[in-house]
mmCIF file of C-alpha atoms in Angstrom:
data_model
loop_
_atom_site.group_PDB
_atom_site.id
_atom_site.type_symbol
_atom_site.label_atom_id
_atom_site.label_comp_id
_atom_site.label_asym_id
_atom_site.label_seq_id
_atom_site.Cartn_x
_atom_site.Cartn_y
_atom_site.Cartn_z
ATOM 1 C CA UNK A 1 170.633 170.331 18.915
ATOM 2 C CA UNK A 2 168.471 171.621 21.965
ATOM 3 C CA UNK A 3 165.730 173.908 21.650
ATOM 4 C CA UNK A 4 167.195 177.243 23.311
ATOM 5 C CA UNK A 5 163.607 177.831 25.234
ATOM 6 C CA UNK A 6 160.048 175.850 25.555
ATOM 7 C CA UNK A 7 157.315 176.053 27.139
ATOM 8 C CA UNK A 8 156.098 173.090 28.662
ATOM 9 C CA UNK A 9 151.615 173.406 29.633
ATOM 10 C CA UNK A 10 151.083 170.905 32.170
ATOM 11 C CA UNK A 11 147.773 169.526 33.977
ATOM 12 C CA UNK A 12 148.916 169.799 37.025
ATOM 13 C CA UNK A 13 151.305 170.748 39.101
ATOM 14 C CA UNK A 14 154.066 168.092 38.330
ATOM 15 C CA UNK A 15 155.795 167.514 41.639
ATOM 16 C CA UNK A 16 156.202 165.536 44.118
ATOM 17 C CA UNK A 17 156.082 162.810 41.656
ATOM 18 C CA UNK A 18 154.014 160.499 42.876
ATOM 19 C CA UNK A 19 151.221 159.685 40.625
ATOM 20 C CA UNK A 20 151.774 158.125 36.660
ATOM 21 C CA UNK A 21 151.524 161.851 35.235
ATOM 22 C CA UNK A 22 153.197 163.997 37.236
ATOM 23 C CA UNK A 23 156.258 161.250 37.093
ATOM 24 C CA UNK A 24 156.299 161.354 33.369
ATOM 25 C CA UNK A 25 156.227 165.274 32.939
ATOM 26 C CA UNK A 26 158.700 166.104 36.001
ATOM 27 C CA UNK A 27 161.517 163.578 34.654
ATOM 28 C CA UNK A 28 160.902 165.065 31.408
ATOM 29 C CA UNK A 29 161.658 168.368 32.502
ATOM 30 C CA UNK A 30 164.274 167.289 34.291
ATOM 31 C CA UNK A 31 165.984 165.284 31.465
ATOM 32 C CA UNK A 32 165.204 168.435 29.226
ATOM 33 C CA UNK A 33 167.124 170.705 31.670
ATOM 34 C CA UNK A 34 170.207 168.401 32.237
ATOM 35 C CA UNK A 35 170.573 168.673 28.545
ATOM 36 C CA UNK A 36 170.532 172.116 27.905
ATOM 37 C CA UNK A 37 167.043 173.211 27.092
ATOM 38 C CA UNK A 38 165.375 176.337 28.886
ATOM 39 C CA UNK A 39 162.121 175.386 30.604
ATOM 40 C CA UNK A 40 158.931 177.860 30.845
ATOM 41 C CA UNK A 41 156.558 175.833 32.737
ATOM 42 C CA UNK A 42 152.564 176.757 32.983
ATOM 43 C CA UNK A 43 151.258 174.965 35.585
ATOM 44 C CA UNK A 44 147.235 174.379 36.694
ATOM 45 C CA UNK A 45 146.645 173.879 40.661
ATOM 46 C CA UNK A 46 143.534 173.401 42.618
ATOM 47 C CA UNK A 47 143.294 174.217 46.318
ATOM 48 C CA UNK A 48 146.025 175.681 47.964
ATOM 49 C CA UNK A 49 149.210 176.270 45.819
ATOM 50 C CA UNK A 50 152.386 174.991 46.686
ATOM 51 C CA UNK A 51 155.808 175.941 45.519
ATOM 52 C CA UNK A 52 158.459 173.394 44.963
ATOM 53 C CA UNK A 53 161.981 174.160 44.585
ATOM 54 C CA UNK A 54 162.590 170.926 43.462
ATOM 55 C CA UNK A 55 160.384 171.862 40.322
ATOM 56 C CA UNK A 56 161.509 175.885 40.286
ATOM 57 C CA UNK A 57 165.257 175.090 40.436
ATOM 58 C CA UNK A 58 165.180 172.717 36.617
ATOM 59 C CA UNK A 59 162.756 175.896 34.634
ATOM 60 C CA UNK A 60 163.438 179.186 33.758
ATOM 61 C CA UNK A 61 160.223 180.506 35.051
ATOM 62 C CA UNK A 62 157.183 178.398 36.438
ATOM 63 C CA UNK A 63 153.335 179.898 36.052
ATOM 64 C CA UNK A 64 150.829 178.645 38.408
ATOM 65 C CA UNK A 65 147.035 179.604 37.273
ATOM 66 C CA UNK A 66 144.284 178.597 39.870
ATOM 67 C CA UNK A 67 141.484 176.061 38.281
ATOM 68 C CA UNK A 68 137.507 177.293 39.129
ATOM 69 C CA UNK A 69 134.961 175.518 38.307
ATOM 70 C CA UNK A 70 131.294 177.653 37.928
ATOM 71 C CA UNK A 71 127.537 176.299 36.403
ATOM 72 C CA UNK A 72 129.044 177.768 33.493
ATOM 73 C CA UNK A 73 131.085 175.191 32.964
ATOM 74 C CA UNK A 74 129.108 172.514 33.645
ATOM 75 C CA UNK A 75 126.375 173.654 30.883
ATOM 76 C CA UNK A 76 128.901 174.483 28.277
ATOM 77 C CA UNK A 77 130.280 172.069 25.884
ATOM 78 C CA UNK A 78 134.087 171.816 26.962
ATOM 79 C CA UNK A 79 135.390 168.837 28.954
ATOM 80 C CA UNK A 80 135.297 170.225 32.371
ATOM 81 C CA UNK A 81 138.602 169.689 32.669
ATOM 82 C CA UNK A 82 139.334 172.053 29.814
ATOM 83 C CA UNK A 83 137.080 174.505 30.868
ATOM 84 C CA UNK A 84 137.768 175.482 34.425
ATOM 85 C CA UNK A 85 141.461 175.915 33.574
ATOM 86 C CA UNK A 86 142.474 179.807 32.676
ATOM 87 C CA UNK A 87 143.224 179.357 28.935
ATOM 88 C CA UNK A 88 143.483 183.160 28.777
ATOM 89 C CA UNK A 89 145.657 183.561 30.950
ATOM 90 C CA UNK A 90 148.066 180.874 29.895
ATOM 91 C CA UNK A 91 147.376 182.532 26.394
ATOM 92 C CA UNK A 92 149.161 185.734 26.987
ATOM 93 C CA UNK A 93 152.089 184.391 28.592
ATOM 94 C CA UNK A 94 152.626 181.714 25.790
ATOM 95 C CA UNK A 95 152.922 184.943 23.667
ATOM 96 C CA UNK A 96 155.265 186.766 25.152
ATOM 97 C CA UNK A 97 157.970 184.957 22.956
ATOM 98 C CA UNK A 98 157.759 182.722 19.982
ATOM 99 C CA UNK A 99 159.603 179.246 21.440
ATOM 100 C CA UNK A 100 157.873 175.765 21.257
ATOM 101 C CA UNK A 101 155.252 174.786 23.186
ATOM 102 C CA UNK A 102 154.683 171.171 24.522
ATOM 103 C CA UNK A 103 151.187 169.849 26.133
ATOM 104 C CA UNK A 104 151.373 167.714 28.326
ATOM 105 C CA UNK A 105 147.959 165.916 28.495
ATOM 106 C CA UNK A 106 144.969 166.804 26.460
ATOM 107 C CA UNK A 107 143.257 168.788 28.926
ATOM 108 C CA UNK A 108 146.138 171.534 28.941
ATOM 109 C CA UNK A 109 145.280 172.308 25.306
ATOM 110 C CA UNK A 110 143.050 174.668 25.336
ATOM 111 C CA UNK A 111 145.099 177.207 24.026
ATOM 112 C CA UNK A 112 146.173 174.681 20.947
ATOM 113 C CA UNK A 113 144.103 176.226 18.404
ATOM 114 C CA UNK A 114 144.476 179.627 19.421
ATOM 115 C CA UNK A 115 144.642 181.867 16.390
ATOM 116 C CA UNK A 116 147.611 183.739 17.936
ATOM 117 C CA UNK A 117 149.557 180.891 18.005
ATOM 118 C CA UNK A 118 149.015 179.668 14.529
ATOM 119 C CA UNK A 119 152.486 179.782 13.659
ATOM 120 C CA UNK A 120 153.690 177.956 16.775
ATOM 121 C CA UNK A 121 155.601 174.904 16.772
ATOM 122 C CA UNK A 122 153.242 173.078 19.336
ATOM 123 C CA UNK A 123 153.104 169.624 20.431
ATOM 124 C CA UNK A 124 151.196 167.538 22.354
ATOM 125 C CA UNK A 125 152.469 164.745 24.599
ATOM 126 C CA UNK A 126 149.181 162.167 25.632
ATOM 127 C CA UNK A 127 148.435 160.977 29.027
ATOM 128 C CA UNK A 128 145.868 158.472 27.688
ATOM 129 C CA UNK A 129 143.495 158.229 25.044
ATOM 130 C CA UNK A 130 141.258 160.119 27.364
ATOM 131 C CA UNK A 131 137.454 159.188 25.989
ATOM 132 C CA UNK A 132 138.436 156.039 26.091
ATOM 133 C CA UNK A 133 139.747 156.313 30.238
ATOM 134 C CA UNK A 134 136.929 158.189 31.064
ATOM 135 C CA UNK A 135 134.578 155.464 29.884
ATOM 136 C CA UNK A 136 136.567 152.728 31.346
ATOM 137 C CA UNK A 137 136.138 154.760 34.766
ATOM 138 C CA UNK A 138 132.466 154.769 34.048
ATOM 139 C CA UNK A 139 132.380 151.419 34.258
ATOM 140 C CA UNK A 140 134.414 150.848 37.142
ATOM 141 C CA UNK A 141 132.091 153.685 38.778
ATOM 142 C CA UNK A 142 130.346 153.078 42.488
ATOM 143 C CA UNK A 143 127.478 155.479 41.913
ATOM 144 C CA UNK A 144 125.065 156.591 38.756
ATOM 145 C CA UNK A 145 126.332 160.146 39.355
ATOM 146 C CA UNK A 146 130.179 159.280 38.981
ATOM 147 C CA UNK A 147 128.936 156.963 36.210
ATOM 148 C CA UNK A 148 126.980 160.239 34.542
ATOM 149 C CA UNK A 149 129.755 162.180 34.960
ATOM 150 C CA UNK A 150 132.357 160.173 33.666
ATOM 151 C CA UNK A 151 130.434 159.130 30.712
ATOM 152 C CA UNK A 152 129.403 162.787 29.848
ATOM 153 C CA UNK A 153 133.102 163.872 30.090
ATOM 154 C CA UNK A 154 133.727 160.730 27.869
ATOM 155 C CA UNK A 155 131.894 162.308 25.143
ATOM 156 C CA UNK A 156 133.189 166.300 25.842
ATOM 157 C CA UNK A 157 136.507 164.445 25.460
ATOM 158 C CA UNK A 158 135.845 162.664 22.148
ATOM 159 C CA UNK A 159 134.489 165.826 20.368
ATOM 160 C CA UNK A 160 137.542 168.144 21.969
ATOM 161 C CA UNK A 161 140.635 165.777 21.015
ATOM 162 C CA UNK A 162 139.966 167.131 17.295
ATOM 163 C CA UNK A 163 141.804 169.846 18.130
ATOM 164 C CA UNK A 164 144.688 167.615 18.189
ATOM 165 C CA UNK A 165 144.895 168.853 14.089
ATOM 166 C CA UNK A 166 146.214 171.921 15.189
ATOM 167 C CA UNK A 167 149.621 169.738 16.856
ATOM 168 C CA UNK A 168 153.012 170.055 14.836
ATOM 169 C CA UNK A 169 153.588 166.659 16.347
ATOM 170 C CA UNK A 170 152.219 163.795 19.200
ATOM 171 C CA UNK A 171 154.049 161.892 21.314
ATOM 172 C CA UNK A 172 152.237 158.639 22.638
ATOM 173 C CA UNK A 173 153.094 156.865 25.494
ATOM 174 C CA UNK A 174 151.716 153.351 24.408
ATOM 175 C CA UNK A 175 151.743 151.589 20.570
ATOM 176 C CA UNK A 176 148.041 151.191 21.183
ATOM 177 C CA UNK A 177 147.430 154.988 21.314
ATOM 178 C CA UNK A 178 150.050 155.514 18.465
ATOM 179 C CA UNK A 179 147.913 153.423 16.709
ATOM 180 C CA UNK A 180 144.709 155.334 17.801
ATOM 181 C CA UNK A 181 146.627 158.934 16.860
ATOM 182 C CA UNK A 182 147.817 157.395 13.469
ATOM 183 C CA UNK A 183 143.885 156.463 12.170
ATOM 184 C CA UNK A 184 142.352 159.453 13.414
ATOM 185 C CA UNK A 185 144.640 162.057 12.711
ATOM 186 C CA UNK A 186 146.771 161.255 9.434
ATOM 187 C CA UNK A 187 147.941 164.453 8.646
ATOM 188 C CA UNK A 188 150.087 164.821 12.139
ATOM 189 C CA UNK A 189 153.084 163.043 12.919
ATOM 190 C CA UNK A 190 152.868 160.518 15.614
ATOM 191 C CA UNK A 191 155.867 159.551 17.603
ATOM 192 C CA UNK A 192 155.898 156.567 19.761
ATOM 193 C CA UNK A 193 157.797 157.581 23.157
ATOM 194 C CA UNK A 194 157.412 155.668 26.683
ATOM 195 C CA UNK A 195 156.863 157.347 29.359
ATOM 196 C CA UNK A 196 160.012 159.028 31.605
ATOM 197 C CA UNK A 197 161.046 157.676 35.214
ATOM 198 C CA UNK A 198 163.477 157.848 37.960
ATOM 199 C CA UNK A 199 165.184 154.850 37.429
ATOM 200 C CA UNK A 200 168.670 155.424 36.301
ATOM 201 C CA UNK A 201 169.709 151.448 36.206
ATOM 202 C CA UNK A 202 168.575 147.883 37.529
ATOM 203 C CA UNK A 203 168.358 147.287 41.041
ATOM 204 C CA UNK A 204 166.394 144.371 40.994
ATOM 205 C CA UNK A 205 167.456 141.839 43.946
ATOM 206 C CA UNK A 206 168.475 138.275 43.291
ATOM 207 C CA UNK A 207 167.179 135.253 45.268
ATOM 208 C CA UNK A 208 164.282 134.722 47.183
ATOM 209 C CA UNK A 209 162.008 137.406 48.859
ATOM 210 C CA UNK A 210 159.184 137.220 51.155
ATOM 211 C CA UNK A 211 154.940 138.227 50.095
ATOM 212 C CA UNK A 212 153.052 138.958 46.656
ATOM 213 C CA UNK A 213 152.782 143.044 46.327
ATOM 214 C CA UNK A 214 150.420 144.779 44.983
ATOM 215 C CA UNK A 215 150.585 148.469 44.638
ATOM 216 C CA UNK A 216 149.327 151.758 43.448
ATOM 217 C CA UNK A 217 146.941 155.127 44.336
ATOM 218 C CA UNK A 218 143.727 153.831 45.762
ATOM 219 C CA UNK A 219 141.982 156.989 45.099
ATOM 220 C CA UNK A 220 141.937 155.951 41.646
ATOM 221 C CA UNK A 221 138.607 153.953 40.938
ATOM 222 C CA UNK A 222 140.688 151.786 38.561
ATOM 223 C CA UNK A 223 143.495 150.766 41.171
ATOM 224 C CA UNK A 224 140.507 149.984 43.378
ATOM 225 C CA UNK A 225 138.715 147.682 41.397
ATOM 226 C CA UNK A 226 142.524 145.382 40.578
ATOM 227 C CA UNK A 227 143.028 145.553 44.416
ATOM 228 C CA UNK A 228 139.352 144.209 45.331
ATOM 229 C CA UNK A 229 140.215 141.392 42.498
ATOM 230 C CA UNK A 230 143.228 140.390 44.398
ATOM 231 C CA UNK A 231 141.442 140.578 47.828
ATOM 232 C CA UNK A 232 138.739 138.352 47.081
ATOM 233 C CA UNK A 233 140.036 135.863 44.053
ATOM 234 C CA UNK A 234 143.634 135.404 45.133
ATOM 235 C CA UNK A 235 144.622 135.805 48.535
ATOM 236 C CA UNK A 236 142.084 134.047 50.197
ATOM 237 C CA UNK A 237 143.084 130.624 48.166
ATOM 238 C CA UNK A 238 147.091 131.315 48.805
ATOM 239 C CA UNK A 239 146.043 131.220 53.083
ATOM 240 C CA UNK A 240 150.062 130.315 53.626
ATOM 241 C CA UNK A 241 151.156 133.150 51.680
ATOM 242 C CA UNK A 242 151.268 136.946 52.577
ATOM 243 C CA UNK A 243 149.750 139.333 50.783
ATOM 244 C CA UNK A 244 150.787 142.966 50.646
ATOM 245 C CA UNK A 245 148.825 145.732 49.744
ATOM 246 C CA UNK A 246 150.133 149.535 49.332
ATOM 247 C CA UNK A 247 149.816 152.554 48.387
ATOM 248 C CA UNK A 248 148.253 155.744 48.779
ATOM 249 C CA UNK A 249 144.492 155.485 50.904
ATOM 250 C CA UNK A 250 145.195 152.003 50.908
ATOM 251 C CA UNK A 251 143.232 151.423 54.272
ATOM 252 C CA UNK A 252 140.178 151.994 52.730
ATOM 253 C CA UNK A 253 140.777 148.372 51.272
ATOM 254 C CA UNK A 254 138.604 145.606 53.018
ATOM 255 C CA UNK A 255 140.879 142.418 53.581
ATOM 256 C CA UNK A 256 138.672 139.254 53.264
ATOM 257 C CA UNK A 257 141.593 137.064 54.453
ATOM 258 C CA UNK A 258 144.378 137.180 57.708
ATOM 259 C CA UNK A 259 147.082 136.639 54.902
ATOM 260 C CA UNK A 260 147.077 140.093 53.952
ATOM 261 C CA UNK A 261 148.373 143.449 55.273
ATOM 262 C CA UNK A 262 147.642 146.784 54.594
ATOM 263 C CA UNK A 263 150.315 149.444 54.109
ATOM 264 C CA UNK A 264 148.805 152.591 53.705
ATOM 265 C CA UNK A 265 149.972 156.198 52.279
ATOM 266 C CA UNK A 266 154.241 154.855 52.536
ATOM 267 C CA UNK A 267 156.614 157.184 51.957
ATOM 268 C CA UNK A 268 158.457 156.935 49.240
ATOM 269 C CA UNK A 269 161.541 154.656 50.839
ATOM 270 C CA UNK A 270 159.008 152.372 52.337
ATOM 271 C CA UNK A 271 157.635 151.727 49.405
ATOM 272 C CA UNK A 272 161.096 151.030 47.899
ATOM 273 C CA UNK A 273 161.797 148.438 50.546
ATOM 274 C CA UNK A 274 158.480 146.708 50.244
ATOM 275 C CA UNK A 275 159.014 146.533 46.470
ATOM 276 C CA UNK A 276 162.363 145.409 46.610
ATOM 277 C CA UNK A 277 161.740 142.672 49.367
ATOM 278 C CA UNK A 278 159.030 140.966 47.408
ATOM 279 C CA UNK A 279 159.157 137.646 45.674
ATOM 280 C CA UNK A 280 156.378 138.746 43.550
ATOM 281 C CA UNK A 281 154.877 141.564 41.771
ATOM 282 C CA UNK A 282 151.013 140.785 41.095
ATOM 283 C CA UNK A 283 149.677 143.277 39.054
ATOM 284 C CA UNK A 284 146.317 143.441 37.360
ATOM 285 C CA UNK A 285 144.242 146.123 35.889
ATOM 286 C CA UNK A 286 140.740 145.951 33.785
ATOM 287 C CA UNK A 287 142.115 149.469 31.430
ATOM 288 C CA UNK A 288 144.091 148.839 28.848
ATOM 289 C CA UNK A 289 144.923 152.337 28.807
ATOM 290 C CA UNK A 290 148.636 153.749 28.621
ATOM 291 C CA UNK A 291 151.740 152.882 30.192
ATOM 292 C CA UNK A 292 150.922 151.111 33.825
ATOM 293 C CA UNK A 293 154.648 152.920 35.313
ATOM 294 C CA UNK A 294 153.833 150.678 38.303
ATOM 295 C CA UNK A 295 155.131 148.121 36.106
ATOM 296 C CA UNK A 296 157.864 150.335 34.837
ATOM 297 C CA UNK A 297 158.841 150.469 38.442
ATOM 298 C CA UNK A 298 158.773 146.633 39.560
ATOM 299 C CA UNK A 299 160.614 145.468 36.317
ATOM 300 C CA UNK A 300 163.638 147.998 37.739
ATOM 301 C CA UNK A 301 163.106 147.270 41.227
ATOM 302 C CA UNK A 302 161.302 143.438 41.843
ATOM 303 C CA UNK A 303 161.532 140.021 41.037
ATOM 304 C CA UNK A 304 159.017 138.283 39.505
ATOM 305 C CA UNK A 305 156.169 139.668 37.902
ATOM 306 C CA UNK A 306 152.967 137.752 37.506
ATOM 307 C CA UNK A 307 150.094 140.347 35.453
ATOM 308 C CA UNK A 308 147.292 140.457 33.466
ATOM 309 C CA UNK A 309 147.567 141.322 29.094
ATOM 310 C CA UNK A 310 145.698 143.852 29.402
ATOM 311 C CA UNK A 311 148.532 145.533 32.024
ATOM 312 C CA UNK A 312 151.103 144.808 29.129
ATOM 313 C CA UNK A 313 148.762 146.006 26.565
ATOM 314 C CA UNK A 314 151.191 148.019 23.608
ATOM 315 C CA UNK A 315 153.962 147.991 26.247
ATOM 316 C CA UNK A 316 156.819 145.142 24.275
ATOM 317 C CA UNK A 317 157.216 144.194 27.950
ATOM 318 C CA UNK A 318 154.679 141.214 27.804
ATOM 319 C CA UNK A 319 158.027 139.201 27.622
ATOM 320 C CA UNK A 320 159.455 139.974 31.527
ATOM 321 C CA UNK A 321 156.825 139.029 32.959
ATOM 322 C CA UNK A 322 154.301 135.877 33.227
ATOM 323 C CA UNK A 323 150.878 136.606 31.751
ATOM 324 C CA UNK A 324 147.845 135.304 33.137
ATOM 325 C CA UNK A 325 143.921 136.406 32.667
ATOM 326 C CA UNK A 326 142.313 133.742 34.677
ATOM 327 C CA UNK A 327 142.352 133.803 38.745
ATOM 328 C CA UNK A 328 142.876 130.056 38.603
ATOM 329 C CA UNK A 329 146.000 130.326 35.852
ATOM 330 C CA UNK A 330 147.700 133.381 38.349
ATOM 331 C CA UNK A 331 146.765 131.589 41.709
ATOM 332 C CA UNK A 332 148.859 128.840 39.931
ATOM 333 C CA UNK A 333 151.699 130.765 38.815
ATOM 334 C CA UNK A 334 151.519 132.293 42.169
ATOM 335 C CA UNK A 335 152.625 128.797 43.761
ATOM 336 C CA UNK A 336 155.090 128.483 41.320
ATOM 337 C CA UNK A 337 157.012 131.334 41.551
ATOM 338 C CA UNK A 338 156.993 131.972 45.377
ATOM 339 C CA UNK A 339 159.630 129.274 45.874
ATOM 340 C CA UNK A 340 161.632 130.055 43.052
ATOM 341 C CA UNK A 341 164.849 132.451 43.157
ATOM 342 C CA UNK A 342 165.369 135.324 40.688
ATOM 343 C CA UNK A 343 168.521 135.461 39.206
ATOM 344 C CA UNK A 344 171.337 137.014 37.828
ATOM 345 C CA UNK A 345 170.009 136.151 34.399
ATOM 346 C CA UNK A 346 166.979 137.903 34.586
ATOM 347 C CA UNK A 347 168.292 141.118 35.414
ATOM 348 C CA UNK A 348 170.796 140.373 32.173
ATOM 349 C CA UNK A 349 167.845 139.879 30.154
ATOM 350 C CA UNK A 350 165.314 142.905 31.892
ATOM 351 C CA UNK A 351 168.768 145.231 31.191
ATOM 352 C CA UNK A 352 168.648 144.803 27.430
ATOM 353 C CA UNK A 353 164.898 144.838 26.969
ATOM 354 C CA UNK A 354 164.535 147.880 29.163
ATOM 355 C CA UNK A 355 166.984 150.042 27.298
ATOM 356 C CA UNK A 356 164.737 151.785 24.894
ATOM 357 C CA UNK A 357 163.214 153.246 28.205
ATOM 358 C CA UNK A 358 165.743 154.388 29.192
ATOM 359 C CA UNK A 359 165.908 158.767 30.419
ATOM 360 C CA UNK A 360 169.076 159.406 28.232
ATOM 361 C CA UNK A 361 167.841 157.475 25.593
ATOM 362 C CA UNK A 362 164.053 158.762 25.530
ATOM 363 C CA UNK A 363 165.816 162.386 25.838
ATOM 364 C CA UNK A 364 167.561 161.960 22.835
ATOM 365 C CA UNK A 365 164.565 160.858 20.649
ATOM 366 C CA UNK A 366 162.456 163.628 22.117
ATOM 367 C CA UNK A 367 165.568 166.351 21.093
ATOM 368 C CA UNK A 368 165.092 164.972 18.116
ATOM 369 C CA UNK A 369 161.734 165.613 17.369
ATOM 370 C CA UNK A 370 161.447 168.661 18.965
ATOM 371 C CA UNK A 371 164.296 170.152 17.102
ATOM 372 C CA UNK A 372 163.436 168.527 13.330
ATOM 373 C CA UNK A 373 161.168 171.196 12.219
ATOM 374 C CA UNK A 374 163.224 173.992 13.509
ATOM 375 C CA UNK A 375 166.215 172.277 11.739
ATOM 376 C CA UNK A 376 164.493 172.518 8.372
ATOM 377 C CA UNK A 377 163.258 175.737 7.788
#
């Protein structure tokens, strides 16, 4: 059974899809739409709005509400986040029927404990345990006022996820923030479902390729940090092999080697060929927060993958790839693997293990949630 109509409150504006997020919530609506369901989407902007036909073409009806930010705000007691978006607005539109509504990302919720709404079906789909992402950003902070900010928003964060007992359900994206739902709020049901992607099947090339890759959005503190491991740890002791480094504001990397280039903002085929030609996916990050889909996308796409446990962290994909936490232990694997073809059996065995994230079959549990309550009144 699909839910005739839902409305889907997003953080953003979920398209293109180019960032973790908004690839999540536009393949979900997507995946929701090929299978039936009507789509009311309320979507947040800031800065100029852009519409997408892409996006307006899978819903129903799309909202856009401007975000604003005032001293207000910044006094109050509301994550910022949650505060400069217009939960009044999104309010009255959520009640002008009485169909499901799924949040995508805890700062969308504002509405969530709305009196009005109190006899809602509403769930809640995470991004990321956020207190705990907005501490881990204070620590990979450059300056005491990003470190302030992120550390006050930290605790706004903490205090506002309680609202999370006004959910019908929660969908997590990682076992580790299943787990984290599960303790702290025992009286709502906690789903475990991976995050959605474009990948339709394998693609994965066999034999040898040429450089290590590292990618991912370098306006992201956290994406920083892995890539200025990588620049000074490991390239500079692998001088005879290339480095690649890509991804969006990627030239505001500082190479301390002639081993490595710099491919900055690709488009998205670019980025499919330099993924595709590599012999090896190096990917490290110091949050163990979520699903990394940049590892999604190089277990569908690459050969070998050398990264970190904390990049694996409550994925059950520790198993495709080789796990190292010390630069001398992935320097080493590094030598090992360059020269070594991928083959036909590892896609065999990536194909089976990657089937529970798979669109149709994450669809099909979400259906399934989303329609159980309905089903038994």
């Amino acid at each position: 059974m699909t839910p005739q109509r839902l409305h889907i409150v997003c953080f953003d504006i979920p398209f293109p899809p180019t960032y973790g997020g908004a690839i999540d919530v536009y393949y979900r609506i997507k995946a929701l739409a090929q299978a039936g369901a009507s789509i009311i989407l309320h979507c947040t902007y800031k800065g100029t709005l852009t519409h997408y036909a892409e996006l307006e073409n899978l819903c129903e009806k799309v909202y856009y509400y401007p975000r604003q930010i005032s001293l207000r705000h910044l006094l109050g007691r509301l994550p910022l986040a949650v505060a400069g978006r217009p939960n009044y607005d999104i309010l009255q539109n959520l009640l002008l029927d009485d169909a499901p509504i799924l949040y995508e990302g805890l700062v969308s919720c504002g509405t969530l404990a709305a009196p009005e709404l109190s006899n809602r079906e509403k769930y809640f789909r995470e991004c990321n345990v956020e207190h705990d992402y907005y501490r881990a950003l204070a620590k990979a902070g450059h300056s005491w006022r990003d470190k302030c900010y992120y550390l006050l928003e930290a605790r706004r964060l903490k205090r506002f996820e309680h609202m999370l007992v006004y959910a019908t359900r929660i969908f997590a994206l990682a076992h580790q923030d299943e787990a984290h739902f599960v303790a702290t709020y025992p009286s709502v049901p906690t789903t475990y479902l991976p995050c959605f992607h474009s990948h339709t099947q394998i693609s994965c090339p066999t034999g040898i390729g040429s450089g290590i890759l590292y990618h991912g959005n370098f306006r992201v503190e956290e994406n920083q940090k892995a890539a200025a491991y990588i620049l000074n740890k490991i390239a500079p002791q692998l001088p005879d092999i290339p480095f690649i480094i890509a991804g969006a504001e990627a030239n505001t990397l500082k190479p301390q080697s002639k081993n490595v280039t710099i491919v900055s903002n690709p488009d998205q085929s670019t980025m499919q060929r330099l993924v595709a030609e590599a012999q090896l996916h190096l990917l490290v990050t110091f949050q163990a927060t979520g699903l990394k889909l940049k590892l999604l996308n190089v277990l569908y796409e690459g050969r070998h993958v050398i990264c970190n446990s904390q990049m694996v962290y409550g994925t059950e994909l520790a198993d495709l790839c080789l796990i190292a936490d010390d630069p001398q232990q992935q320097i080493n694997l590094c030598r090992q693997l360059y020269h070594t073809p991928f083959t036909q059996d590892e896609i065999i065995r990536r194909t089976e293990k990657l089937k529970p994230f798979d669109n149709t079959t994450l669809t099909q549990q979400l259906l399934t949630n989303l329609c159980h309550k309905h089903e038994n009144q």
